[in-house]
mmCIF file of C-alpha atoms and ligand atoms in Angstrom:
data_model
loop_
_atom_site.group_PDB
_atom_site.id
_atom_site.type_symbol
_atom_site.label_atom_id
_atom_site.label_comp_id
_atom_site.label_asym_id
_atom_site.label_seq_id
_atom_site.Cartn_x
_atom_site.Cartn_y
_atom_site.Cartn_z
ATOM 1 C CA MET A 1 -62.133 -17.099 -47.696
ATOM 2 C CA SER A 2 -59.801 -14.299 -46.676
ATOM 3 C CA GLN A 3 -56.074 -15.023 -46.008
ATOM 4 C CA GLN A 4 -55.618 -11.761 -44.109
ATOM 5 C CA PRO A 5 -55.210 -13.128 -40.501
ATOM 6 C CA VAL A 6 -52.534 -15.596 -41.593
ATOM 7 C CA ASP A 7 -50.593 -12.843 -43.384
ATOM 8 C CA HIS A 8 -50.572 -10.656 -40.313
ATOM 9 C CA GLU A 9 -49.290 -13.506 -38.196
ATOM 10 C CA VAL A 10 -46.539 -14.194 -40.712
ATOM 11 C CA THR A 11 -45.653 -10.504 -40.791
ATOM 12 C CA LEU A 12 -45.434 -10.365 -37.014
ATOM 13 C CA GLN A 13 -43.380 -13.532 -36.731
ATOM 14 C CA SER A 14 -40.919 -12.395 -39.379
ATOM 15 C CA LEU A 15 -40.511 -9.020 -37.660
ATOM 16 C CA LEU A 16 -39.946 -10.755 -34.309
ATOM 17 C CA ALA A 17 -37.388 -13.061 -35.908
ATOM 18 C CA ARG A 18 -35.478 -10.034 -37.220
ATOM 19 C CA VAL A 19 -35.552 -8.479 -33.763
ATOM 20 C CA ALA A 20 -34.207 -11.689 -32.249
ATOM 21 C CA ALA A 21 -31.415 -11.814 -34.830
ATOM 22 C CA ALA A 22 -30.448 -8.145 -34.467
ATOM 23 C CA ALA A 23 -26.788 -7.770 -33.496
ATOM 24 C CA THR A 24 -26.800 -4.013 -32.876
ATOM 25 C CA VAL A 25 -29.110 -1.262 -31.709
ATOM 26 C CA GLU A 26 -28.919 0.097 -35.266
ATOM 27 C CA ASP A 27 -30.410 -3.188 -36.605
ATOM 28 C CA LEU A 28 -33.294 -2.690 -34.189
ATOM 29 C CA ARG A 29 -33.866 0.848 -35.376
ATOM 30 C CA ALA A 30 -34.135 -0.435 -38.958
ATOM 31 C CA VAL A 31 -36.832 -2.960 -37.981
ATOM 32 C CA ALA A 32 -38.730 -0.258 -36.034
ATOM 33 C CA ARG A 33 -38.559 2.099 -39.019
ATOM 34 C CA GLU A 34 -39.870 -0.500 -41.460
ATOM 35 C CA ALA A 35 -42.682 -1.644 -39.228
ATOM 36 C CA LEU A 36 -43.828 1.313 -37.188
ATOM 37 C CA GLU A 37 -42.971 4.558 -38.909
ATOM 38 C CA GLN A 38 -44.898 6.236 -41.674
ATOM 39 C CA GLY A 39 -45.126 3.930 -44.704
ATOM 40 C CA GLY A 40 -44.312 0.913 -42.538
ATOM 41 C CA VAL A 41 -46.266 -2.319 -42.281
ATOM 42 C CA VAL A 42 -48.452 -1.214 -39.390
ATOM 43 C CA ALA A 43 -49.212 2.239 -40.777
ATOM 44 C CA THR A 44 -50.064 0.750 -44.163
ATOM 45 C CA LEU A 45 -52.353 -1.783 -42.551
ATOM 46 C CA LEU A 46 -54.115 0.904 -40.534
ATOM 47 C CA ALA A 47 -54.484 3.098 -43.622
ATOM 48 C CA SER A 48 -56.055 0.224 -45.554
ATOM 49 C CA ILE A 49 -58.844 -0.340 -43.036
ATOM 50 C CA PRO A 50 -61.378 2.107 -44.577
ATOM 51 C CA THR A 51 -61.002 0.311 -47.936
ATOM 52 C CA LEU A 52 -61.766 -3.132 -46.539
ATOM 53 C CA PRO A 53 -65.199 -4.748 -46.569
ATOM 54 C CA GLY A 54 -67.063 -3.978 -43.303
ATOM 55 C CA PRO A 55 -66.706 -7.417 -41.605
ATOM 56 C CA GLU A 56 -62.913 -7.448 -42.063
ATOM 57 C CA ARG A 57 -62.212 -3.992 -40.652
ATOM 58 C CA LYS A 58 -62.332 -4.961 -36.969
ATOM 59 C CA ALA A 59 -59.991 -7.936 -37.470
ATOM 60 C CA ALA A 60 -57.537 -5.743 -39.414
ATOM 61 C CA GLY A 61 -57.519 -3.091 -36.658
ATOM 62 C CA GLN A 62 -56.879 -5.721 -33.985
ATOM 63 C CA ALA A 63 -54.096 -7.289 -36.048
ATOM 64 C CA ALA A 64 -52.400 -3.915 -36.522
ATOM 65 C CA ASN A 65 -52.508 -3.190 -32.780
ATOM 66 C CA ARG A 66 -51.179 -6.627 -31.890
ATOM 67 C CA ILE A 67 -48.252 -6.292 -34.281
ATOM 68 C CA LYS A 68 -47.493 -2.852 -32.879
ATOM 69 C CA THR A 69 -47.643 -3.893 -29.205
ATOM 70 C CA GLU A 70 -45.751 -7.170 -29.492
ATOM 71 C CA LEU A 71 -43.117 -5.727 -31.774
ATOM 72 C CA GLN A 72 -42.495 -2.741 -29.473
ATOM 73 C CA ALA A 73 -42.129 -5.033 -26.447
ATOM 74 C CA ALA A 74 -39.653 -7.236 -28.328
ATOM 75 C CA LEU A 75 -37.683 -4.178 -29.520
ATOM 76 C CA ASP A 76 -37.430 -2.780 -25.945
ATOM 77 C CA ALA A 77 -36.324 -6.089 -24.439
ATOM 78 C CA LYS A 78 -33.715 -6.693 -27.125
ATOM 79 C CA LYS A 79 -32.369 -3.151 -26.816
ATOM 80 C CA ALA A 80 -31.907 -3.574 -23.033
ATOM 81 C CA ALA A 81 -30.147 -6.910 -23.581
ATOM 82 C CA LEU A 82 -27.807 -5.468 -26.256
ATOM 83 C CA GLU A 83 -26.899 -2.492 -24.034
ATOM 84 C CA ALA A 84 -26.203 -4.718 -21.008
ATOM 85 C CA GLY A 85 -24.004 -6.932 -23.186
ATOM 86 C CA ALA A 86 -22.113 -3.896 -24.512
ATOM 87 C CA LEU A 87 -21.513 -2.648 -20.951
ATOM 88 C CA LEU A 88 -20.119 -5.980 -19.827
ATOM 89 C CA ALA A 89 -17.945 -6.212 -22.932
ATOM 90 C CA SER A 90 -16.553 -2.719 -22.316
ATOM 91 C CA ARG A 91 -15.513 -3.799 -18.811
ATOM 92 C CA HIS A 92 -14.138 -7.123 -19.820
ATOM 93 C CA VAL A 93 -10.850 -7.888 -18.144
ATOM 94 C CA GLU A 94 -9.136 -11.239 -18.408
ATOM 95 C CA GLY A 95 -9.952 -13.254 -15.308
ATOM 96 C CA PHE A 96 -12.739 -10.903 -14.205
ATOM 97 C CA ASP A 97 -15.938 -12.701 -13.386
ATOM 98 C CA PRO A 98 -18.834 -10.278 -12.882
ATOM 99 C CA THR A 99 -20.909 -13.027 -11.301
ATOM 100 C CA LEU A 100 -18.530 -13.497 -8.341
ATOM 101 C CA ARG A 101 -19.707 -12.115 -4.992
ATOM 102 C CA ALA A 102 -18.056 -8.836 -4.000
ATOM 103 C CA PRO A 103 -15.817 -9.010 -0.924
ATOM 104 C CA ARG A 104 -17.565 -7.817 2.236
ATOM 105 C CA ALA A 105 -16.946 -4.102 2.823
ATOM 106 C CA GLU A 106 -14.902 -3.436 5.982
ATOM 107 C CA ARG A 107 -16.728 -1.336 8.536
ATOM 108 C CA GLY A 108 -14.656 1.665 9.591
ATOM 109 C CA THR A 109 -14.382 2.988 13.110
ATOM 110 C CA LEU A 110 -13.418 6.207 14.823
ATOM 111 C CA HIS A 111 -9.925 6.079 16.255
ATOM 112 C CA PRO A 112 -10.029 5.614 20.058
ATOM 113 C CA VAL A 113 -8.277 8.974 20.506
ATOM 114 C CA THR A 114 -10.982 10.648 18.395
ATOM 115 C CA GLN A 115 -13.687 8.928 20.432
ATOM 116 C CA VAL A 116 -12.242 10.201 23.719
ATOM 117 C CA VAL A 117 -11.627 13.685 22.281
ATOM 118 C CA ARG A 118 -15.268 13.897 21.211
ATOM 119 C CA GLU A 119 -16.432 12.856 24.677
ATOM 120 C CA LEU A 120 -14.162 15.449 26.285
ATOM 121 C CA GLU A 121 -15.340 18.135 23.886
ATOM 122 C CA ASP A 122 -18.957 17.330 24.814
ATOM 123 C CA LEU A 123 -18.115 17.411 28.515
ATOM 124 C CA PHE A 124 -16.230 20.709 28.374
ATOM 125 C CA THR A 125 -18.578 22.517 26.025
ATOM 126 C CA SER A 126 -21.404 21.576 28.416
ATOM 127 C CA MET A 127 -19.427 23.534 31.044
ATOM 128 C CA GLY A 128 -19.126 26.582 28.793
ATOM 129 C CA PHE A 129 -15.668 25.891 27.328
ATOM 130 C CA GLU A 130 -14.881 26.527 23.667
ATOM 131 C CA VAL A 131 -12.792 24.112 21.617
ATOM 132 C CA LEU A 132 -9.686 25.639 20.020
ATOM 133 C CA ASP A 133 -7.136 24.468 17.506
ATOM 134 C CA GLY A 134 -3.549 25.563 16.986
ATOM 135 C CA PRO A 135 -0.782 24.987 14.436
ATOM 136 C CA GLU A 136 1.321 21.835 14.724
ATOM 137 C CA ILE A 137 4.282 23.692 13.211
ATOM 138 C CA GLU A 138 4.676 26.434 15.752
ATOM 139 C CA LEU A 139 6.808 29.506 16.304
ATOM 140 C CA ASP A 140 9.469 29.157 18.979
ATOM 141 C CA TRP A 141 7.851 32.199 20.601
ATOM 142 C CA TYR A 142 4.550 30.456 21.308
ATOM 143 C CA ASN A 143 6.028 27.053 22.092
ATOM 144 C CA PHE A 144 8.639 28.395 24.524
ATOM 145 C CA GLU A 145 9.302 32.109 25.008
ATOM 146 C CA ALA A 146 5.768 33.301 25.647
ATOM 147 C CA LEU A 147 5.416 30.385 28.057
ATOM 148 C CA ASN A 148 8.192 31.805 30.224
ATOM 149 C CA ILE A 149 10.859 29.499 28.753
ATOM 150 C CA PRO A 150 13.487 31.835 27.262
ATOM 151 C CA ARG A 151 16.342 30.609 25.061
ATOM 152 C CA ASP A 152 19.136 28.942 27.026
ATOM 153 C CA HIS A 153 16.704 28.283 29.890
ATOM 154 C CA PRO A 154 17.364 24.751 31.233
ATOM 155 C CA ALA A 155 13.603 24.039 31.082
ATOM 156 C CA ARG A 156 13.948 23.736 27.295
ATOM 157 C CA ASP A 157 15.658 20.407 27.918
ATOM 158 C CA MET A 158 12.439 19.070 29.469
ATOM 159 C CA GLN A 159 11.067 18.561 25.965
ATOM 160 C CA ASP A 160 13.313 17.342 23.133
ATOM 161 C CA THR A 161 12.321 19.417 20.175
ATOM 162 C CA PHE A 162 12.089 18.736 16.423
ATOM 163 C CA ARG A 163 13.275 21.964 14.822
ATOM 164 C CA CYS A 164 11.997 22.871 11.369
ATOM 165 C CA ASP A 165 14.462 25.540 10.222
ATOM 166 C CA PRO A 166 18.182 26.212 10.750
ATOM 167 C CA ALA A 167 17.464 29.437 12.642
ATOM 168 C CA GLY A 168 15.303 27.500 15.124
ATOM 169 C CA GLN A 169 12.330 29.837 14.784
ATOM 170 C CA LEU A 170 9.942 27.060 13.755
ATOM 171 C CA VAL A 171 9.386 23.896 15.761
ATOM 172 C CA LEU A 172 6.996 20.947 15.740
ATOM 173 C CA ARG A 173 5.060 21.918 18.828
ATOM 174 C CA THR A 174 6.176 19.865 21.817
ATOM 175 C CA HIS A 175 2.947 20.440 23.737
ATOM 176 C CA THR A 176 -0.488 22.027 23.304
ATOM 177 C CA SER A 177 0.389 24.874 25.705
ATOM 178 C CA PRO A 178 1.142 27.378 22.875
ATOM 179 C CA VAL A 179 -2.616 27.460 22.252
ATOM 180 C CA GLN A 180 -2.940 29.102 25.701
ATOM 181 C CA VAL A 181 -1.041 32.153 24.500
ATOM 182 C CA ARG A 182 -2.842 32.267 21.170
ATOM 183 C CA ALA A 183 -6.183 32.134 23.025
ATOM 184 C CA MET A 184 -5.191 35.017 25.338
ATOM 185 C CA GLU A 185 -4.068 37.121 22.379
ATOM 186 C CA THR A 186 -7.395 36.846 20.619
ATOM 187 C CA ARG A 187 -9.861 36.819 23.526
ATOM 188 C CA ARG A 188 -10.655 38.846 26.637
ATOM 189 C CA PRO A 189 -11.481 37.201 29.990
ATOM 190 C CA PRO A 190 -13.486 35.315 30.973
ATOM 191 C CA ILE A 191 -11.736 32.650 28.872
ATOM 192 C CA ARG A 192 -12.649 28.975 29.099
ATOM 193 C CA ALA A 193 -11.067 26.850 26.400
ATOM 194 C CA ILE A 194 -9.715 23.408 25.615
ATOM 195 C CA ALA A 195 -7.373 22.537 22.755
ATOM 196 C CA PRO A 196 -6.884 18.861 21.888
ATOM 197 C CA GLY A 197 -4.205 17.984 19.340
ATOM 198 C CA LYS A 198 -1.066 16.208 18.244
ATOM 199 C CA VAL A 199 2.336 17.064 19.687
ATOM 200 C CA PHE A 200 5.851 15.882 18.822
ATOM 201 C CA ARG A 201 8.995 15.119 20.764
ATOM 202 C CA GLN A 202 12.332 13.796 19.640
ATOM 203 C CA GLU A 203 12.591 11.041 22.188
ATOM 204 C CA THR A 204 13.198 7.327 22.444
ATOM 205 C CA THR A 205 9.929 5.460 22.378
ATOM 206 C CA ASP A 206 8.763 2.874 24.884
ATOM 207 C CA ALA A 207 5.450 1.554 26.251
ATOM 208 C CA SER A 208 4.460 4.969 27.602
ATOM 209 C CA HIS A 209 6.407 7.336 25.306
ATOM 210 C CA GLU A 210 5.765 8.083 21.642
ATOM 211 C CA HIS A 211 7.455 10.706 19.445
ATOM 212 C CA THR A 212 3.991 11.760 18.243
ATOM 213 C CA PHE A 213 1.189 11.725 20.755
ATOM 214 C CA HIS A 214 -1.917 13.622 21.831
ATOM 215 C CA GLN A 215 -2.457 16.161 24.551
ATOM 216 C CA MET A 216 -5.368 18.344 25.470
ATOM 217 C CA GLU A 217 -4.716 21.790 26.838
ATOM 218 C CA GLY A 218 -7.202 23.469 29.125
ATOM 219 C CA LEU A 219 -7.284 27.138 30.075
ATOM 220 C CA VAL A 220 -9.511 29.170 32.364
ATOM 221 C CA ILE A 221 -8.928 32.887 32.986
ATOM 222 C CA ASP A 222 -11.228 35.081 35.000
ATOM 223 C CA GLU A 223 -11.301 37.176 38.155
ATOM 224 C CA ASP A 224 -10.709 35.230 41.380
ATOM 225 C CA VAL A 225 -9.858 31.852 39.815
ATOM 226 C CA SER A 226 -8.267 29.611 42.446
ATOM 227 C CA VAL A 227 -6.567 26.237 42.895
ATOM 228 C CA GLY A 228 -9.953 24.989 44.167
ATOM 229 C CA HIS A 229 -11.487 25.622 40.733
ATOM 230 C CA LEU A 230 -8.545 23.803 39.137
ATOM 231 C CA ILE A 231 -8.896 20.681 41.277
ATOM 232 C CA HIS A 232 -12.664 20.575 40.836
ATOM 233 C CA THR A 233 -12.265 20.770 37.046
ATOM 234 C CA MET A 234 -9.643 17.992 37.019
ATOM 235 C CA LYS A 235 -11.929 15.729 39.057
ATOM 236 C CA THR A 236 -14.883 16.471 36.758
ATOM 237 C CA LEU A 237 -12.728 15.624 33.738
ATOM 238 C CA LEU A 238 -11.619 12.256 35.122
ATOM 239 C CA ARG A 239 -15.086 11.318 36.382
ATOM 240 C CA GLY A 240 -16.489 12.193 32.940
ATOM 241 C CA VAL A 241 -14.013 9.916 31.156
ATOM 242 C CA PHE A 242 -14.027 6.974 33.558
ATOM 243 C CA GLY A 243 -17.606 7.233 34.810
ATOM 244 C CA LYS A 244 -16.390 7.008 38.427
ATOM 245 C CA ASP A 245 -13.759 8.478 40.713
ATOM 246 C CA ILE A 246 -10.391 6.911 39.943
ATOM 247 C CA GLU A 247 -7.452 6.896 42.326
ATOM 248 C CA VAL A 248 -5.259 9.937 41.720
ATOM 249 C CA ARG A 249 -2.575 11.816 43.586
ATOM 250 C CA LEU A 250 -1.609 15.461 43.351
ATOM 251 C CA ARG A 251 1.989 16.469 43.933
ATOM 252 C CA PRO A 252 4.008 19.593 43.252
ATOM 253 C CA GLY A 253 5.334 19.829 39.704
ATOM 254 C CA TYR A 254 7.572 22.322 37.957
ATOM 255 C CA PHE A 255 6.531 23.936 34.696
ATOM 256 C CA PRO A 256 7.862 27.422 33.943
ATOM 257 C CA PHE A 257 4.452 28.607 32.751
ATOM 258 C CA VAL A 258 2.508 27.855 35.945
ATOM 259 C CA GLU A 259 3.000 28.821 39.581
ATOM 260 C CA PRO A 260 2.215 26.850 41.646
ATOM 261 C CA GLY A 261 2.412 23.799 39.375
ATOM 262 C CA PHE A 262 1.123 20.290 40.037
ATOM 263 C CA GLU A 263 1.405 16.789 38.667
ATOM 264 C CA LEU A 264 -1.766 14.771 38.812
ATOM 265 C CA ASP A 265 -0.999 11.061 38.480
ATOM 266 C CA ALA A 266 -3.461 8.181 38.026
ATOM 267 C CA ARG A 267 -3.040 4.765 39.646
ATOM 268 C CA CYS A 268 -1.667 2.296 37.057
ATOM 269 C CA PRO A 269 -4.467 -0.100 36.044
ATOM 270 C CA PHE A 270 -2.044 -2.623 34.532
ATOM 271 C CA CYS A 271 -0.255 -3.806 37.651
ATOM 272 C CA LYS A 272 -0.252 -3.975 41.441
ATOM 273 C CA SER A 273 3.445 -3.501 42.098
ATOM 274 C CA GLY A 274 4.996 -1.853 39.015
ATOM 275 C CA CYS A 275 5.248 -2.556 35.264
ATOM 276 C CA SER A 276 6.757 -1.119 32.076
ATOM 277 C CA VAL A 277 3.857 1.307 31.570
ATOM 278 C CA CYS A 278 4.174 2.995 34.972
ATOM 279 C CA LYS A 279 7.971 2.572 35.090
ATOM 280 C CA GLN A 280 7.630 0.369 38.203
ATOM 281 C CA SER A 281 6.057 3.251 40.168
ATOM 282 C CA THR A 282 2.359 2.124 40.079
ATOM 283 C CA TRP A 283 1.452 5.725 39.090
ATOM 284 C CA ILE A 284 1.020 7.176 35.588
ATOM 285 C CA GLU A 285 1.765 10.861 34.942
ATOM 286 C CA LEU A 286 -1.416 12.090 33.360
ATOM 287 C CA LEU A 287 -2.481 15.616 34.049
ATOM 288 C CA PRO A 288 0.094 18.287 34.787
ATOM 289 C CA CYS A 289 -1.555 21.551 35.707
ATOM 290 C CA GLY A 290 -1.204 24.776 37.691
ATOM 291 C CA MET A 291 -2.062 28.445 38.065
ATOM 292 C CA VAL A 292 -1.032 30.438 34.972
ATOM 293 C CA HIS A 293 2.236 32.278 35.602
ATOM 294 C CA GLU A 294 1.922 36.062 35.555
ATOM 295 C CA ASN A 295 4.597 36.314 32.841
ATOM 296 C CA VAL A 296 2.403 34.171 30.579
ATOM 297 C CA LEU A 297 -0.644 36.348 31.292
ATOM 298 C CA LYS A 298 1.455 39.370 30.357
ATOM 299 C CA ALA A 299 2.726 37.686 27.151
ATOM 300 C CA GLY A 300 -0.928 37.065 26.238
ATOM 301 C CA GLY A 301 -1.821 40.709 26.902
ATOM 302 C CA ILE A 302 -3.822 40.040 30.075
ATOM 303 C CA ASP A 303 -3.522 42.129 33.232
ATOM 304 C CA PRO A 304 -2.242 39.802 36.018
ATOM 305 C CA THR A 305 -3.291 42.263 38.726
ATOM 306 C CA ARG A 306 -6.905 41.804 37.748
ATOM 307 C CA TYR A 307 -7.119 38.285 36.366
ATOM 308 C CA SER A 308 -5.854 34.875 37.361
ATOM 309 C CA GLY A 309 -6.299 31.485 35.776
ATOM 310 C CA PHE A 310 -5.389 27.847 35.647
ATOM 311 C CA ALA A 311 -4.148 25.602 32.865
ATOM 312 C CA PHE A 312 -3.711 21.893 32.402
ATOM 313 C CA GLY A 313 -1.997 19.722 29.806
ATOM 314 C CA LEU A 314 -3.786 16.379 29.747
ATOM 315 C CA GLY A 315 -1.719 13.457 28.431
ATOM 316 C CA LEU A 316 -4.517 12.404 26.110
ATOM 317 C CA SER A 317 -2.743 9.355 24.673
ATOM 318 C CA ARG A 318 -2.142 8.052 28.165
ATOM 319 C CA LEU A 319 -5.712 8.752 29.171
ATOM 320 C CA VAL A 320 -6.881 6.684 26.177
ATOM 321 C CA MET A 321 -4.536 3.876 27.298
ATOM 322 C CA LEU A 322 -6.023 3.934 30.790
ATOM 323 C CA ARG A 323 -9.565 4.137 29.539
ATOM 324 C CA TYR A 324 -9.292 1.126 27.199
ATOM 325 C CA GLY A 325 -6.598 -0.897 28.978
ATOM 326 C CA ILE A 326 -4.051 -0.433 26.167
ATOM 327 C CA ASP A 327 -0.662 -1.470 27.514
ATOM 328 C CA ASP A 328 1.547 0.213 24.904
ATOM 329 C CA VAL A 329 1.125 3.780 23.603
ATOM 330 C CA ARG A 330 2.781 2.803 20.318
ATOM 331 C CA HIS A 331 -0.334 0.847 19.263
ATOM 332 C CA LEU A 332 -2.256 4.104 18.960
ATOM 333 C CA LEU A 333 -0.529 5.463 15.858
ATOM 334 C CA SER A 334 0.658 2.109 14.474
ATOM 335 C CA GLY A 335 -2.088 2.115 11.819
ATOM 336 C CA ASP A 336 -2.649 -1.584 12.558
ATOM 337 C CA THR A 337 -6.257 -2.308 11.593
ATOM 338 C CA ARG A 338 -6.364 -5.414 13.860
ATOM 339 C CA PHE A 339 -5.826 -3.055 16.793
ATOM 340 C CA LEU A 340 -8.269 -0.414 15.544
ATOM 341 C CA ARG A 341 -10.999 -2.946 14.808
ATOM 342 C CA GLN A 342 -11.435 -3.454 18.557
ATOM 343 C CA PHE A 343 -12.821 0.058 18.973
ATOM 344 C CA HIS A 344 -16.066 -0.120 17.060
ATOM 345 C CA ARG A 345 -18.310 2.326 18.804
ATOM 346 C CA ILE A 346 -21.669 0.916 19.759
ATOM 347 C CA GLY A 347 -24.493 3.095 18.441
HETATM 348 C C1 FA5 B 1 3.564 19.461 29.280
HETATM 349 O O1 FA5 B 1 3.603 19.134 28.098
HETATM 350 C C2 FA5 B 1 2.930 20.716 29.726
HETATM 351 N N1 FA5 B 1 2.680 21.550 28.593
HETATM 352 C C3 FA5 B 1 1.644 20.411 30.475
HETATM 353 C C4 FA5 B 1 1.060 21.555 31.255
HETATM 354 C C5 FA5 B 1 0.088 22.336 30.658
HETATM 355 C C6 FA5 B 1 1.468 21.830 32.549
HETATM 356 C C7 FA5 B 1 -0.454 23.411 31.370
HETATM 357 C C8 FA5 B 1 0.932 22.859 33.276
HETATM 358 C C9 FA5 B 1 -0.050 23.660 32.670
HETATM 359 P P1 FA5 B 1 4.563 17.190 30.093
HETATM 360 O O2 FA5 B 1 5.805 17.241 29.335
HETATM 361 O O3 FA5 B 1 4.640 16.568 31.438
HETATM 362 O O4 FA5 B 1 3.866 18.633 30.248
HETATM 363 O O5 FA5 B 1 3.492 16.418 29.252
HETATM 364 C C10 FA5 B 1 2.142 16.370 29.638
HETATM 365 C C11 FA5 B 1 1.601 14.931 29.580
HETATM 366 O O6 FA5 B 1 1.803 14.404 28.279
HETATM 367 C C12 FA5 B 1 2.338 13.962 30.499
HETATM 368 O O7 FA5 B 1 1.781 13.952 31.796
HETATM 369 C C13 FA5 B 1 2.072 12.639 29.821
HETATM 370 O O8 FA5 B 1 0.805 12.115 30.199
HETATM 371 C C14 FA5 B 1 2.033 13.026 28.371
HETATM 372 N N2 FA5 B 1 3.295 12.722 27.695
HETATM 373 C C15 FA5 B 1 4.486 13.358 27.825
HETATM 374 N N3 FA5 B 1 5.405 12.804 27.023
HETATM 375 C C16 FA5 B 1 4.780 11.811 26.352
HETATM 376 C C17 FA5 B 1 5.194 10.871 25.351
HETATM 377 N N4 FA5 B 1 6.417 10.891 24.843
HETATM 378 N N5 FA5 B 1 4.292 9.954 24.896
HETATM 379 C C18 FA5 B 1 3.038 9.959 25.381
HETATM 380 N N6 FA5 B 1 2.567 10.816 26.306
HETATM 381 C C19 FA5 B 1 3.431 11.741 26.787
#
């Protein structure tokens, strides 16, 4: 009686035992070489088939295939296990438990100012405005002189300025109005542009004043632009942000770069009879505006006898406060994630 089947089983089991005991991928390669490559157990068995008596050939072929298949599966599984173990070992840090659950990832959110800016950009671009940007470190010329505020003019005291160089040529822009002049220099009428951005003032902070805050400039220059166009645009802006008409008042305002100039104030939503946000007045200064002064048109290279225009300087930080019921402007740039978490945008 032939012992062949038993021998094959023993061969397979001993190969599998060596695979199980292998400590490295190199050990596995040695087993594979001995068993599967030329001259190995399987190849030798296959080569011997033609020499066997007829009835034994089929059994020998099946045995060779079984050894090959089972051994290969065991080699693959062991290799994967050794590699996973090596990876874990390479990352081993005292006290690190790879089986612990990872902390839940915090969901980020757009800053409320960014959310409102994006809405305003959508609104104004739908009306044919372009969105402009300007430098935050600005030349004195653009921040003041070209806006009809010469040196030693008392209007310079309206905005306390961070100066960036001893000669006073460079300033942190105190408003977004310099973008008006830059827009006029590089474009020909009709001009319709907005310019949202950060501005800086060296002033004491309180619930409605920050040293760093956001404004959004608006500029329209064309033939026959009137105060009527200005007021209509201001109303469209506020209706777009609040979804309804909100109570506003328009009063004369002085800004050297507009004539006539206006202050558009919004009714304070935080009180009925005065609070720290509205400085006890029940009104919040929000949207100064006016018809562009002819000296500014000239500084921007535009003929004031042919063109007129209006400009506005939206207090964007204050608009965001009104929109979301934020009672202190200093929350906006505090970087406090508990505050920011409240502004997850839906959708
Ligand atoms: C200006 O900055 C003008 N450039 C606006 C302008 C543009 C007028 C174009 C006419 C034509 P004012 O200093 O008032 O104006 O500031 C504009 C708005 O910024 C204010 O109405 C207010 O809403 C907001 N604002 C002013 N100072 C601060 C501050 N410290 N913190 C937060 N918001 C402020």
